[in-house]
Every structure is written in structure tokens, then in C-alpha cells.
CSV table of C-alpha atoms in Angstrom, one decimal:
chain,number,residue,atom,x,y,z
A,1,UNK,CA,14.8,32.8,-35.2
A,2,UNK,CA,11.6,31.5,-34.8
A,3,UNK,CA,12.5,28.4,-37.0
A,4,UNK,CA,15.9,27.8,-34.9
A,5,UNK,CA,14.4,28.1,-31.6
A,6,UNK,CA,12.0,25.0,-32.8
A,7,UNK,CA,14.5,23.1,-34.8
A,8,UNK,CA,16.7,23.1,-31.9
A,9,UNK,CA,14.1,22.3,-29.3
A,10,UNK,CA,13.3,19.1,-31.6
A,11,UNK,CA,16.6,18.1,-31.7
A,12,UNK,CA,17.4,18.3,-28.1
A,13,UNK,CA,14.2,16.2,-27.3
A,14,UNK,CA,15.6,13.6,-29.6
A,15,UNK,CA,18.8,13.8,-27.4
A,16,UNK,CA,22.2,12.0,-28.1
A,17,UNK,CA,24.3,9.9,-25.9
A,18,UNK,CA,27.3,11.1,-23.7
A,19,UNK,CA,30.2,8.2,-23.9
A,20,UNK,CA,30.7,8.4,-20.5
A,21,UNK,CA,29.6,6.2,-17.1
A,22,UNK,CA,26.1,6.4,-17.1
A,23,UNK,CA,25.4,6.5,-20.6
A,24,UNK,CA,23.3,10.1,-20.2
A,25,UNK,CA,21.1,11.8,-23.3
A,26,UNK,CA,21.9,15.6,-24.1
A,27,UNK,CA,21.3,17.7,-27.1
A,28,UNK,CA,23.3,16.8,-29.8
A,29,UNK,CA,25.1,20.2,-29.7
A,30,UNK,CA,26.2,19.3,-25.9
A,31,UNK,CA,26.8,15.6,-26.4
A,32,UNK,CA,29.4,16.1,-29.1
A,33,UNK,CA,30.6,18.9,-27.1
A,34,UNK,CA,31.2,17.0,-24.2
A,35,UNK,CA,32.6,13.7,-26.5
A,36,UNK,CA,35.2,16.1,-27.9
A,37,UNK,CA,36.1,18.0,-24.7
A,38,UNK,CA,36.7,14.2,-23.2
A,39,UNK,CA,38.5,12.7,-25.8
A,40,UNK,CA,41.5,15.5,-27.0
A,41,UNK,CA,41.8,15.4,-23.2
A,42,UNK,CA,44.1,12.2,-22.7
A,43,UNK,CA,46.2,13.0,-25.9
A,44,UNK,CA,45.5,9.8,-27.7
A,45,UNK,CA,43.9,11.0,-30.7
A,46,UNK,CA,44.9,10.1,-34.1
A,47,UNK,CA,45.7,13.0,-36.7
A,48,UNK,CA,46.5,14.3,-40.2
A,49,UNK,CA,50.4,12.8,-40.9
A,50,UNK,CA,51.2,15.5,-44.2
A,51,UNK,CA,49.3,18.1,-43.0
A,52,UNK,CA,48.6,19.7,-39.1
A,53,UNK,CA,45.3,18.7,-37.7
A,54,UNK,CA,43.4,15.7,-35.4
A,55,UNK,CA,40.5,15.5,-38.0
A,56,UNK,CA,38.6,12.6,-36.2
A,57,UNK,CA,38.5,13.7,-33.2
A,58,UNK,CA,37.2,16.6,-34.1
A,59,UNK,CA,34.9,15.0,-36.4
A,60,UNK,CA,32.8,11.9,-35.1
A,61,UNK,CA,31.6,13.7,-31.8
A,62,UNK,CA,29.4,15.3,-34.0
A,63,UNK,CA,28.8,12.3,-36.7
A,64,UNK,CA,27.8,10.4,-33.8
A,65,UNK,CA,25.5,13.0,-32.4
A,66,UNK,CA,24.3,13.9,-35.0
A,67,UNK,CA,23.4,10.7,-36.5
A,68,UNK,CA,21.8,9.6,-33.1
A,69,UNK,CA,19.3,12.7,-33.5
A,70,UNK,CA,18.9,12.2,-37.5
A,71,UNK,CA,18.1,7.9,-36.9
A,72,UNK,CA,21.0,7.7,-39.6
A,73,UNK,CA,22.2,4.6,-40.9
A,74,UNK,CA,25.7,3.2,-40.4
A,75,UNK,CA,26.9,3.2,-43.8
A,76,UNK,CA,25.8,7.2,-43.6
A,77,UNK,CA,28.0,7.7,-40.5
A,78,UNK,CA,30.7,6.5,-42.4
A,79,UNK,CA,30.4,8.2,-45.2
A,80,UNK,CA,30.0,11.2,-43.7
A,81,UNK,CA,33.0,10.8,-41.2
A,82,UNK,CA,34.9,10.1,-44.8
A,83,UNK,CA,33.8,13.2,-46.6
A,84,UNK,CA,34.5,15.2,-43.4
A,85,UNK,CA,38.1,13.9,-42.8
A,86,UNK,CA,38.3,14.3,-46.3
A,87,UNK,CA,37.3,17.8,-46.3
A,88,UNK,CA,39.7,18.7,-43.3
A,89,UNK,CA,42.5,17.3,-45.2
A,90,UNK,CA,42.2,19.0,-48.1
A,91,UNK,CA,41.3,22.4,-46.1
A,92,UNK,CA,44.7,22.0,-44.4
A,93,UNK,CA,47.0,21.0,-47.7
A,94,UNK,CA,45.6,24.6,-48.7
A,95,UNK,CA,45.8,26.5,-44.9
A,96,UNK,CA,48.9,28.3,-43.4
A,97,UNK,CA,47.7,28.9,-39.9
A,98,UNK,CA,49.6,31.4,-37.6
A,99,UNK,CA,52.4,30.8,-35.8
A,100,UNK,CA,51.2,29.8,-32.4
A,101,UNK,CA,47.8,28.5,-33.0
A,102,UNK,CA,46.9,25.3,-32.6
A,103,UNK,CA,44.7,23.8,-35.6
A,104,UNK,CA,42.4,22.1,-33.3
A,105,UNK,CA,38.7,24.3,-33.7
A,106,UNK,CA,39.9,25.9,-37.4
A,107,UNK,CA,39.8,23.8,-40.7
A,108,UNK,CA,38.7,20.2,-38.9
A,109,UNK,CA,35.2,22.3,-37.0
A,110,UNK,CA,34.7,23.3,-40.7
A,111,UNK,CA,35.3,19.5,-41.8
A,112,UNK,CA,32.6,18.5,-38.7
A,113,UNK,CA,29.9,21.0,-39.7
A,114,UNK,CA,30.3,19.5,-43.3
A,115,UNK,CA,29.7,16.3,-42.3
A,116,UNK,CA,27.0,17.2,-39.8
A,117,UNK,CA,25.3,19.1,-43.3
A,118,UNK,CA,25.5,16.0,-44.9
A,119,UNK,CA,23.6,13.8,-41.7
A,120,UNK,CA,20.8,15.9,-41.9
A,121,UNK,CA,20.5,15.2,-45.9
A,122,UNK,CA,21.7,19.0,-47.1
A,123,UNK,CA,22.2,19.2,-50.7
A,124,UNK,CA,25.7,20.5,-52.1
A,125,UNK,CA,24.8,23.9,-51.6
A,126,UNK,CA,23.5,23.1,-48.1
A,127,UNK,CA,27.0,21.7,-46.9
A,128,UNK,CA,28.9,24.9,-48.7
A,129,UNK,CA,26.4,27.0,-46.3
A,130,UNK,CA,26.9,25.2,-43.6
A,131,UNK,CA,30.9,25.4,-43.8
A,132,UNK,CA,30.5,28.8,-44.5
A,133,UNK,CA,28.0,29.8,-41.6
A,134,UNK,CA,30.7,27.3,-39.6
A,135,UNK,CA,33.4,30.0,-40.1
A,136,UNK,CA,31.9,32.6,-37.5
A,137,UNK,CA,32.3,29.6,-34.9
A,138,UNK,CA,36.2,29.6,-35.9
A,139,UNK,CA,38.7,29.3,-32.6
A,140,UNK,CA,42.0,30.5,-31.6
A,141,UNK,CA,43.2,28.3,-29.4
A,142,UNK,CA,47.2,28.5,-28.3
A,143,UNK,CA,49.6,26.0,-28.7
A,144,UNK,CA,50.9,27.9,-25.3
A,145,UNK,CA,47.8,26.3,-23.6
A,146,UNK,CA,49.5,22.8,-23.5
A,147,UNK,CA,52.7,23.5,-22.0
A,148,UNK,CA,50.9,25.9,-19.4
A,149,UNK,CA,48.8,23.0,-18.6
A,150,UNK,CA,45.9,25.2,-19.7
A,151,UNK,CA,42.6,22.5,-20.7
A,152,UNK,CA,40.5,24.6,-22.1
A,153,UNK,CA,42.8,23.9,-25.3
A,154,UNK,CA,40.6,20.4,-25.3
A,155,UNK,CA,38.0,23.0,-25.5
A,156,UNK,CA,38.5,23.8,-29.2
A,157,UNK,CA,38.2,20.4,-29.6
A,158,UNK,CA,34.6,20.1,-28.6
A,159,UNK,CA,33.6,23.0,-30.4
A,160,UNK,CA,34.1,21.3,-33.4
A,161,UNK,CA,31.6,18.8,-32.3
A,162,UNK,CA,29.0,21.4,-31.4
A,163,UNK,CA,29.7,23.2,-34.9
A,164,UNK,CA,28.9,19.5,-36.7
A,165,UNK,CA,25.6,19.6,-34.7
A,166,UNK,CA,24.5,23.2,-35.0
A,167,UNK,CA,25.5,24.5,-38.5
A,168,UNK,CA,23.0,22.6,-40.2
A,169,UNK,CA,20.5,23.5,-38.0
A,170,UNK,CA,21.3,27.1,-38.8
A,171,UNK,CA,21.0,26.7,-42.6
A,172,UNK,CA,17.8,24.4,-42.1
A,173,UNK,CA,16.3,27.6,-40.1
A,174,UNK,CA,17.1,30.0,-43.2
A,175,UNK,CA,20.8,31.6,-41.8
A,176,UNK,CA,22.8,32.7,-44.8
A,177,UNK,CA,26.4,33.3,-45.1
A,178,UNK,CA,28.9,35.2,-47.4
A,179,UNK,CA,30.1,33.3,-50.4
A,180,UNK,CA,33.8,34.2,-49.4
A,181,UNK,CA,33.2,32.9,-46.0
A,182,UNK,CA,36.3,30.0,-45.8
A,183,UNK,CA,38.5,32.1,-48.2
A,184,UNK,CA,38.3,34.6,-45.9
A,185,UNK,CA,38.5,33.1,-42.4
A,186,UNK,CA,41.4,30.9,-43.2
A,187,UNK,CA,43.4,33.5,-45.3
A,188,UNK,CA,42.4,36.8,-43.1
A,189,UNK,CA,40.9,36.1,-39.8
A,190,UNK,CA,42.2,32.9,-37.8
A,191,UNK,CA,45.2,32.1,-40.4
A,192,UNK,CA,47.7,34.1,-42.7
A,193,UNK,CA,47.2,32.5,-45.8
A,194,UNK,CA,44.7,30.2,-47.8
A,195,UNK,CA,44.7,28.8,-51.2
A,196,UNK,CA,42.1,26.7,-53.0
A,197,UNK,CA,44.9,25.1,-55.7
A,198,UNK,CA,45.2,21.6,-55.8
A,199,UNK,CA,42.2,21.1,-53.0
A,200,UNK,CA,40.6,19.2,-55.4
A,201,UNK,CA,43.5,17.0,-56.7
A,202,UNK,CA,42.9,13.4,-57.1
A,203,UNK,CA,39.2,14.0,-55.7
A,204,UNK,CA,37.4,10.7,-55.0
A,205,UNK,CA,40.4,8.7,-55.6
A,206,UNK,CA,42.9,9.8,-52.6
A,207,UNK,CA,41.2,9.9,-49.4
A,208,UNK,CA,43.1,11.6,-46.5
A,209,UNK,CA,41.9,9.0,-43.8
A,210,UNK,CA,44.6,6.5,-45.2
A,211,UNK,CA,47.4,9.1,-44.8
A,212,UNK,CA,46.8,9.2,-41.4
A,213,UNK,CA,49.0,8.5,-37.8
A,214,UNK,CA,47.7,6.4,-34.4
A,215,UNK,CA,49.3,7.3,-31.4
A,216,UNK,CA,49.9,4.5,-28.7
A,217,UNK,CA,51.9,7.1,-26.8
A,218,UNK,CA,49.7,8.9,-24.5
A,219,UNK,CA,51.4,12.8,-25.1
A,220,UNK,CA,51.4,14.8,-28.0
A,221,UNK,CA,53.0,13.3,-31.0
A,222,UNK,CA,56.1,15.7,-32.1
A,223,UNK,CA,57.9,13.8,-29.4
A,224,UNK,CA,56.6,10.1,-30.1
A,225,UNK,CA,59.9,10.0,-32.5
A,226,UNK,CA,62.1,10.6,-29.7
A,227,UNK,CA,60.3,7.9,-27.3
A,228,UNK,CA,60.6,5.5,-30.3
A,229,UNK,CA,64.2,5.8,-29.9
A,230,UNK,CA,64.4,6.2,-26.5
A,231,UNK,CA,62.6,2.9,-25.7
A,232,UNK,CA,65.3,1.2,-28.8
A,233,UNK,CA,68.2,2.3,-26.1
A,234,UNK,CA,67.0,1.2,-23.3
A,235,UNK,CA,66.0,-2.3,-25.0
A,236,UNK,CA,69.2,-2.7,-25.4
A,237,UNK,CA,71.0,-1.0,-22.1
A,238,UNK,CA,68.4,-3.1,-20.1
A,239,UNK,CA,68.9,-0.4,-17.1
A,240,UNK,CA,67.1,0.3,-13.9
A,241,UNK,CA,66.3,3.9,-13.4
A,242,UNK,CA,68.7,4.4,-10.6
A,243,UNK,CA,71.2,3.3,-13.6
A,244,UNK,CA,70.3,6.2,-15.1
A,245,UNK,CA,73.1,9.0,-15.5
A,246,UNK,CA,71.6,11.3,-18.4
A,247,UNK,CA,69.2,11.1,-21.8
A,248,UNK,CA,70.4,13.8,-24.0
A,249,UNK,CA,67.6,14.2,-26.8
A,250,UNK,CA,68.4,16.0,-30.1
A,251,UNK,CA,65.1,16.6,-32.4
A,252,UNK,CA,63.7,19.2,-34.5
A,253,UNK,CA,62.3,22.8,-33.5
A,254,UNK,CA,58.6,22.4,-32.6
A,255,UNK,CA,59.6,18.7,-30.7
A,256,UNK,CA,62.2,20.3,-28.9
A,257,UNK,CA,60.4,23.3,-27.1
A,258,UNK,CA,58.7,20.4,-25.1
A,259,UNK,CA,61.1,20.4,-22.4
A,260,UNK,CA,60.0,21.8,-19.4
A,261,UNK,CA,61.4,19.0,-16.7
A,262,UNK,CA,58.2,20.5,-14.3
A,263,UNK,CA,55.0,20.4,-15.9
A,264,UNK,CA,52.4,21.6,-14.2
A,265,UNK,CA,49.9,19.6,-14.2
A,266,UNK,CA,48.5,16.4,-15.8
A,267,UNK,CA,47.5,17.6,-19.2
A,268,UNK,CA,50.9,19.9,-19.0
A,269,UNK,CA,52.7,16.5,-19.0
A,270,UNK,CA,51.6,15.5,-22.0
A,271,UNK,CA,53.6,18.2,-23.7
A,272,UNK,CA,57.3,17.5,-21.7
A,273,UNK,CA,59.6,15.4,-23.5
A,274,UNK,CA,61.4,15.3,-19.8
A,275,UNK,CA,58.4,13.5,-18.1
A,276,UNK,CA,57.4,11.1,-20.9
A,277,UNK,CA,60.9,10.0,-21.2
A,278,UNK,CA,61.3,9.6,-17.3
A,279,UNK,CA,57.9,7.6,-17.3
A,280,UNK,CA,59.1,5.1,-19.8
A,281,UNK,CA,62.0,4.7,-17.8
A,282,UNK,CA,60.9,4.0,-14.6
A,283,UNK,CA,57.5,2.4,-16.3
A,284,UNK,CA,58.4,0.6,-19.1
A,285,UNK,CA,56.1,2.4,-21.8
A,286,UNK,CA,54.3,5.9,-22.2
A,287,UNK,CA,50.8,4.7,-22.9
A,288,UNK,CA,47.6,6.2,-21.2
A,289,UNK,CA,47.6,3.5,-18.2
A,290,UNK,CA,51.6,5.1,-17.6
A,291,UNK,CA,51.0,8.6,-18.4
A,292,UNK,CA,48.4,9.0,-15.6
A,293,UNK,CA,48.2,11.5,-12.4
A,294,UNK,CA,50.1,9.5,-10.2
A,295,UNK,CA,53.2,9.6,-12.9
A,296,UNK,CA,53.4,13.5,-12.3
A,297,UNK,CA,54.1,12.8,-8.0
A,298,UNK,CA,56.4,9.8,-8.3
A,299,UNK,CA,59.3,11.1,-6.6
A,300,UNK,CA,61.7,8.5,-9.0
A,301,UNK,CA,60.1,10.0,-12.1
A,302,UNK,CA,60.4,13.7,-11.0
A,303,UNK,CA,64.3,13.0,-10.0
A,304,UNK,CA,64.8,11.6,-13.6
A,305,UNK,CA,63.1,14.3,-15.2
A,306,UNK,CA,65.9,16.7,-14.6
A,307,UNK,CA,68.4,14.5,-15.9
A,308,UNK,CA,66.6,14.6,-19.3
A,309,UNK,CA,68.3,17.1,-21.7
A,310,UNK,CA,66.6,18.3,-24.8
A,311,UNK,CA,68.4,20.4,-27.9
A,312,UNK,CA,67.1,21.2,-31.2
A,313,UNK,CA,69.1,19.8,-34.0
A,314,UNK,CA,69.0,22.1,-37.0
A,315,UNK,CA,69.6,19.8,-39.7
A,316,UNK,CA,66.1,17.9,-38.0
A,317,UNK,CA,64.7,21.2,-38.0
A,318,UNK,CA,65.1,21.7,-41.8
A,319,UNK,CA,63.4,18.1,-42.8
A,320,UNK,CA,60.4,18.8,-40.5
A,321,UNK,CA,57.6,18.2,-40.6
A,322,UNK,CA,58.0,15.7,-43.3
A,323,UNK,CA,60.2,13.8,-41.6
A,324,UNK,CA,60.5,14.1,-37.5
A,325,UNK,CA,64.3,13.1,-36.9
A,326,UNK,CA,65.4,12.1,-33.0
A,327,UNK,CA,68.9,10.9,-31.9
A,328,UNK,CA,68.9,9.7,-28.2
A,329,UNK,CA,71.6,8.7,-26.4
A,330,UNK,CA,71.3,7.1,-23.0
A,331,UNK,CA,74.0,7.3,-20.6
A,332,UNK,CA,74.8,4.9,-17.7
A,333,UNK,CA,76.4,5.7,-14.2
A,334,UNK,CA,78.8,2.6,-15.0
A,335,UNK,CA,79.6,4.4,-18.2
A,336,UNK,CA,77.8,1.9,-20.7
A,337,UNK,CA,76.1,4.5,-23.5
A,338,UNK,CA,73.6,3.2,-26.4
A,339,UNK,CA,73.0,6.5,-29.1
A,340,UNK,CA,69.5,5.7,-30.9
A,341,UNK,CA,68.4,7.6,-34.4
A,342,UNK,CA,65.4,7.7,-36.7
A,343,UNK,CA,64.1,9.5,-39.4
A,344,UNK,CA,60.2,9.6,-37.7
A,345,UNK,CA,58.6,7.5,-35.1
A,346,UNK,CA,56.1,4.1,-35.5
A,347,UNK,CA,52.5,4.9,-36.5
A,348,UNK,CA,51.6,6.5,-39.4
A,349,UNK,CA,50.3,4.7,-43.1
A,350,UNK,CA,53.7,5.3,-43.9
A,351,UNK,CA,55.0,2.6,-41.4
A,352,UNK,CA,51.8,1.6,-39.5
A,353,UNK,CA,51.2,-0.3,-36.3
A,354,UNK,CA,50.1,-3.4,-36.6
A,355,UNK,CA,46.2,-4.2,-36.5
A,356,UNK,CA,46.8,-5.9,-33.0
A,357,UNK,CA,48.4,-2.7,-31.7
A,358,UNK,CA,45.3,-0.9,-32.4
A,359,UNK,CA,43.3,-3.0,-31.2
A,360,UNK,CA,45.0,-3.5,-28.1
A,361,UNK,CA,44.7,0.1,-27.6
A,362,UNK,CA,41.2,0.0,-28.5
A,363,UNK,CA,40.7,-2.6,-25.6
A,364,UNK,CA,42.2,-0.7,-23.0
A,365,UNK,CA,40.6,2.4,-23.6
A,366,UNK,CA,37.3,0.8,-23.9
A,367,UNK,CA,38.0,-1.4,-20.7
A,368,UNK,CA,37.8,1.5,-18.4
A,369,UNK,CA,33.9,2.4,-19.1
A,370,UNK,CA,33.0,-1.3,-20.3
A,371,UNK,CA,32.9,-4.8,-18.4
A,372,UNK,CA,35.0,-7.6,-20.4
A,373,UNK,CA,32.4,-8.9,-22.5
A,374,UNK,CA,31.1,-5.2,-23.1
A,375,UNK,CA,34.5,-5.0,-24.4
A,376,UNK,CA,34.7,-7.6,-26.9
A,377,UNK,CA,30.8,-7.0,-28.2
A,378,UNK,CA,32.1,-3.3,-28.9
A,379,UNK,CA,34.9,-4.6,-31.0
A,380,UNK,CA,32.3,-6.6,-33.1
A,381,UNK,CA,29.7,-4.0,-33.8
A,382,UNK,CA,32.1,-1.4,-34.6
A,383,UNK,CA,33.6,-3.7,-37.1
A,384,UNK,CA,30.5,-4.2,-38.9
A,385,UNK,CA,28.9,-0.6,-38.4
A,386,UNK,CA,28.3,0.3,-42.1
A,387,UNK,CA,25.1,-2.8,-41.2
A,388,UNK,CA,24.0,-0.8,-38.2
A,389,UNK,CA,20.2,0.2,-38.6
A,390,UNK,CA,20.8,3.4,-36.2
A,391,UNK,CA,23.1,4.3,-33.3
A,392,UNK,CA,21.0,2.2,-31.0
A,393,UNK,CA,23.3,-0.8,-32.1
A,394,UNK,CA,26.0,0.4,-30.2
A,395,UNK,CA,24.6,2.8,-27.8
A,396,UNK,CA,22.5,0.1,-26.5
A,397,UNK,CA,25.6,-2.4,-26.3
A,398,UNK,CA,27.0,0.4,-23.8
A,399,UNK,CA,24.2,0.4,-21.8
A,400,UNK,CA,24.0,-3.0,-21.1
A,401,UNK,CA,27.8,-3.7,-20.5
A,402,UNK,CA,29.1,-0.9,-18.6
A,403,UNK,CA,30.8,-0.6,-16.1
A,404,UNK,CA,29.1,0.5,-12.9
């Protein structure tokens, strides 16, 4: 205790930035607390495609924390938010998590404590300590939480963070941990099942980053196939919402159950098929500048909400989650009709956006905390941040170009 208490008093007075206006310094174990919470919290986070999980998210808070306390280089922020995505990957191919729980604080927090281990310069049997000290941290968060427009789901998220920052400071202060520690979290405790087979298939020469999805949507991503076809009718019915008769939506289980026509709230809305589909209606896309509070008291969008209908298709059902089947069909009050279908929406490496599309995103996000040229300077470093000495070469690009 007495080495903890000290270790984490050094590190707090070393302090890591909070991506937010103002720039402030926290602990490490609070800043990528915080940097998690924030960013699960507009539903724009990238994600595992073959397997559930939104490893990055839930891996650079703490990466970046944690290297701003450790002074790491850049190329060691990398590698460590490969390993770590790497390591969440492989967890999941192996995890069977129960029924309602959402992954976000289970095998990816284990993933961010690894790569946290390695910041701090752990050997191999440091990081397997620190993983398995992780796994008294484990969450439970519900996949109920989003629909009841319950944030403290975006919770879990940070945690994962916090977990990257404290677990090595644990093993570092002489905390031990049973050897049995992951096989019996995932398979016992927060999941029903865990296997180690194949977890190290293809080690070193298949890395799980590259099998990845983006999201340009701005809600959660089982219904992304359905706005993909949604936005292909309505290319081609040209209509203005009042034009609008009905959307009938077939998809598969898990996209389908997203269908409440009255969220409750802004994060809520994120999870209804009904008010995504009624934003990109009345607002031509479903991105984060759409998607915002104002969307959830239009009074056109709340009308055409209720004349979304969503049904699971079983057939979809069966393919899922390897494929992510919609069929839309978009009826007219002058009787013209336009029936879209797809086998999975835009986005993932198996049919990418393109590099401007990401960057665009990039842009707008960054935009809302950074001037222009901020902006642009951002873009630059981050494209050339294996070279970075330390952190400071972007955390002092932020100070000096945001926004006030």
C-alpha cells in the first residue's frame, strides 16, 4: 500500500491532458477516464467488425494518458495501441459474453490495462499481471442502458481507460493476481464461456486493427445497414418529408429491437432505428452535426418517427452477425415506392470508406474544440506521430489552436 499510495501520487503530479475546451491536466487514471466517458458518448466510435467490441475507444484514453505520464515516444504509443487492439481482438474471437451485456468495460479494459503494462516498460510477465489484476475491475454494463437512454453505459467505457492507467501501477507496487485470473472472469464471472483455442492463430502476422469498421453515422452501428439503404431509396425517390407515407425496415434480430419511435433522450436516440431514419429524412444524413439535441424536439422529425416501421427478418437473423442484411422500402403519399437491400452497410475493411470520408469526419469532430488552422496542424502531426518525441507534440498543438 505504501508503494501505491506513492506511485500514484507521482503519477498524478505528472498529470495528463483532458481533450476537452481548456485543455486541463488530471491524473492519468482520471484523464483517460474522462476521454473515454466523452468519447463512447456521441456514438461515433469505431469497433471490432468479426467479433463484438469498440476496442479503440476503449484503448487510447489510456495509451494517451498513460504515455503523457510515462514521456513515451510515439512509435511506443503505437505500438502499444496495436498490441492492445490486438489483444482485445483476440480475447473476443475466444469470449461468449452473456446475453444482455454490453462488451464495452470486459475483454477491451483488459486489452487497455495491457497496453497501459506495456507504456510503463512491464516485462511479459508484467503485462499477464497486469491483465490479470485488470479482471477485478471487469464491468457489467446493459445493453438495456442504451435504449433507456441510461449514460452511465459510456461509463464502462472510461473504465477501461482508468484500468490502462491503474493496473500497472498495481503490479509496479507488488499486487499479485491468480494465474487463472482471465480464464475465469470471462468464462465464470462477467461471461458464460471462454476458450483460449486459436487466440494465438496467425500471431504477429494478422492484426485485428485492419479488420475493423468506422462509423460516419452518429448511432449505434447494428442499424447503419438499414440507413445505407434507406439513404439509396430516397436518392432515388428524391422526396420531401411531407412526401413521406411510411419506411417499412426489415433487418435482423439485435438491429431490429431498436425501434422505439420515442426515445428518451439524446443518447436514447442513438439506439432508435425510428429517429435516425426520420433525421436522414428531414436532414439529409445521420452524422453527429444531424444527430444532435435539437433533432430529438423537431416536431417534423417526431411526426415521421411514427411512420417508421421496423420487423425482424428471420432469414437476416440467421446470417447475423456476419453479414447485417436490411431491405427498406420507402413509400410515397403519391404512391411512388423504391424497395432498397444489402447484405451489410459501408465501412468496414471489408468494403471501407474512402480515406476522404475519414478524414472528413476527422475534420468535423476536431472542428468543434479546434480553430481552422488548429484543425489542419492536427491532421499533420497525427499523420506523422510514430516521429513524435512525447505527447507534448500534440498536446501543445491543442493548446495553442483551440477554440475559446
Amino acid at each position: 500500500m505504501r508503494q501505491l499510495h506513492g506511485r500514484l501520487a507521482a503519477s498524478g503530479s505528472r498529470g495528463a491532458t483532458v481533450y476537452a475546451r481548456g485543455w486541463p491536466h488530471h491524473d492519468p487514471r482520471t484523464a483517460a477516464l474522462l476521454n473515454g466517458i466523452a468519447g463512447r458518448s456521441i456514438e461515433l466510435c469505431e469497433g471490432l467488425r468479426l467479433v463484438s467490441g469498440q476496442a479503440a475507444m476503449q484503448i487510447l484514453p489510456g495509451v494517451l494518458a498513460v504515455g503523457e505520464a510515462a514521456r513515451s515516444p510515439g512509435h511506443q504509443l503505437l505500438a502499444a495501441l496495436l498490441l492492445g487492439y490486438d489483444v482485445a481482438g483476440r480475447l473476443a474471437g475466444g469470449f461468449t459474453p452473456r446475453p444482455l451485456a454490453h462488451q464495452n468495460g470486459q475483454v477491451s479494459l483488459l486489452a487497455a490495462a495491457a497496453a497501459g503494462a506495456r507504456l510503463w516498460g512491464l516485462d511479459a510477465a508484467g503485462i499477464s499481471r497486469a491483465m490479470r489484476i485488470a479482471t477485478t475491475l471487469l464491468l457489467t454494463p446493459s445493453y438495456a442502458n442504451a435504449v433507456a437512454g441510461a449514460t452511465t453505459l459510456n461509463v464502462a467505457g472510461g473504465m477501461s481507460g482508468f484500468a490502462a492507467a491503474l493496473a500497472p501501477e498495481l503490479v509496479l507496487a507488488g499486487f499479485e493476481a491468480q494465474e487463472d485470473a482471465i480464464e475465469e472472469a470471462l468464462g465464470q464471472l462477467v461471461g458464460s464461456a471462454f476458450t483460449p483455442d486459436g487466440i494465438l492463430d496467425e500471431l504477429g502476422t494478422r492484426w485485428h486493427i485492419t479488420r475493423n469498421y468506422f462509423r460516419l453515422y452518429a448511432c449505434c452501428n447494428p442499424i447503419h445497414s438499414a440507413l445505407d439503404r434507406l439513404r439509396e431509396a430516397l436518392a432515388e425517390l428524391q422526396p420531401n418529408p411531407h412526401q413521406v407515407k411510411r419506411i417499412d425496415v426489415a433487418t435482423y434480430r439485435f438491429a431490429s429491437v431498436m425501434r422505439n419511435p420515442d426515445p428518451p433522450n439524446y443518447f436514447a436516440s442513438k439506439y432508435s432505428l425510428p429517429h435516425a431514419a426520420a433525421v436522414m429524412v428531414v436532414r439529409g444524413n445521420a452524422g453527429f452535426a444531424e444527430l444532435d439535441d435539437s433533432a430529438l424536439q423537431d416536431p417534423l422529425i417526431a411526426a415521421l418517427r411514427h411512420r417508421v416501421h421496423v420487423t425482424e427478418d428471420p432469414e437476416m437473423s440467421a446470417v447475423a452477425p456476419r453479414l447485417r442484411p436490411a431491405r427498406v422500402t420507402v413509400t410515397l403519399t403519391d404512391g411512388r415506392q423504391a424497395v432498397r437491400s444489402g447484405d451489410s452497410q459501408r465501412g468496414d475493411f471489408q468494403r471501407p470508406f474512402t480515406e476522404a470520408e475519414i478524414r472528413g469526419k476527422f475534420r468535423e469532430l476536431a472542428g468543434v474544440l479546434l480553430t481552422p488552422e488548429g484543425v489542419s496542424r492536427v491532421e499533420d502531426a497525427v499523420e506523422r506521430c510514430e516521429d513524435w518525441e512525447s505527447t507534448d507534440a500534440l498536446t501543445q498543438l491543442l493548446r495553442r489552436h483551440g477554440r475559446p
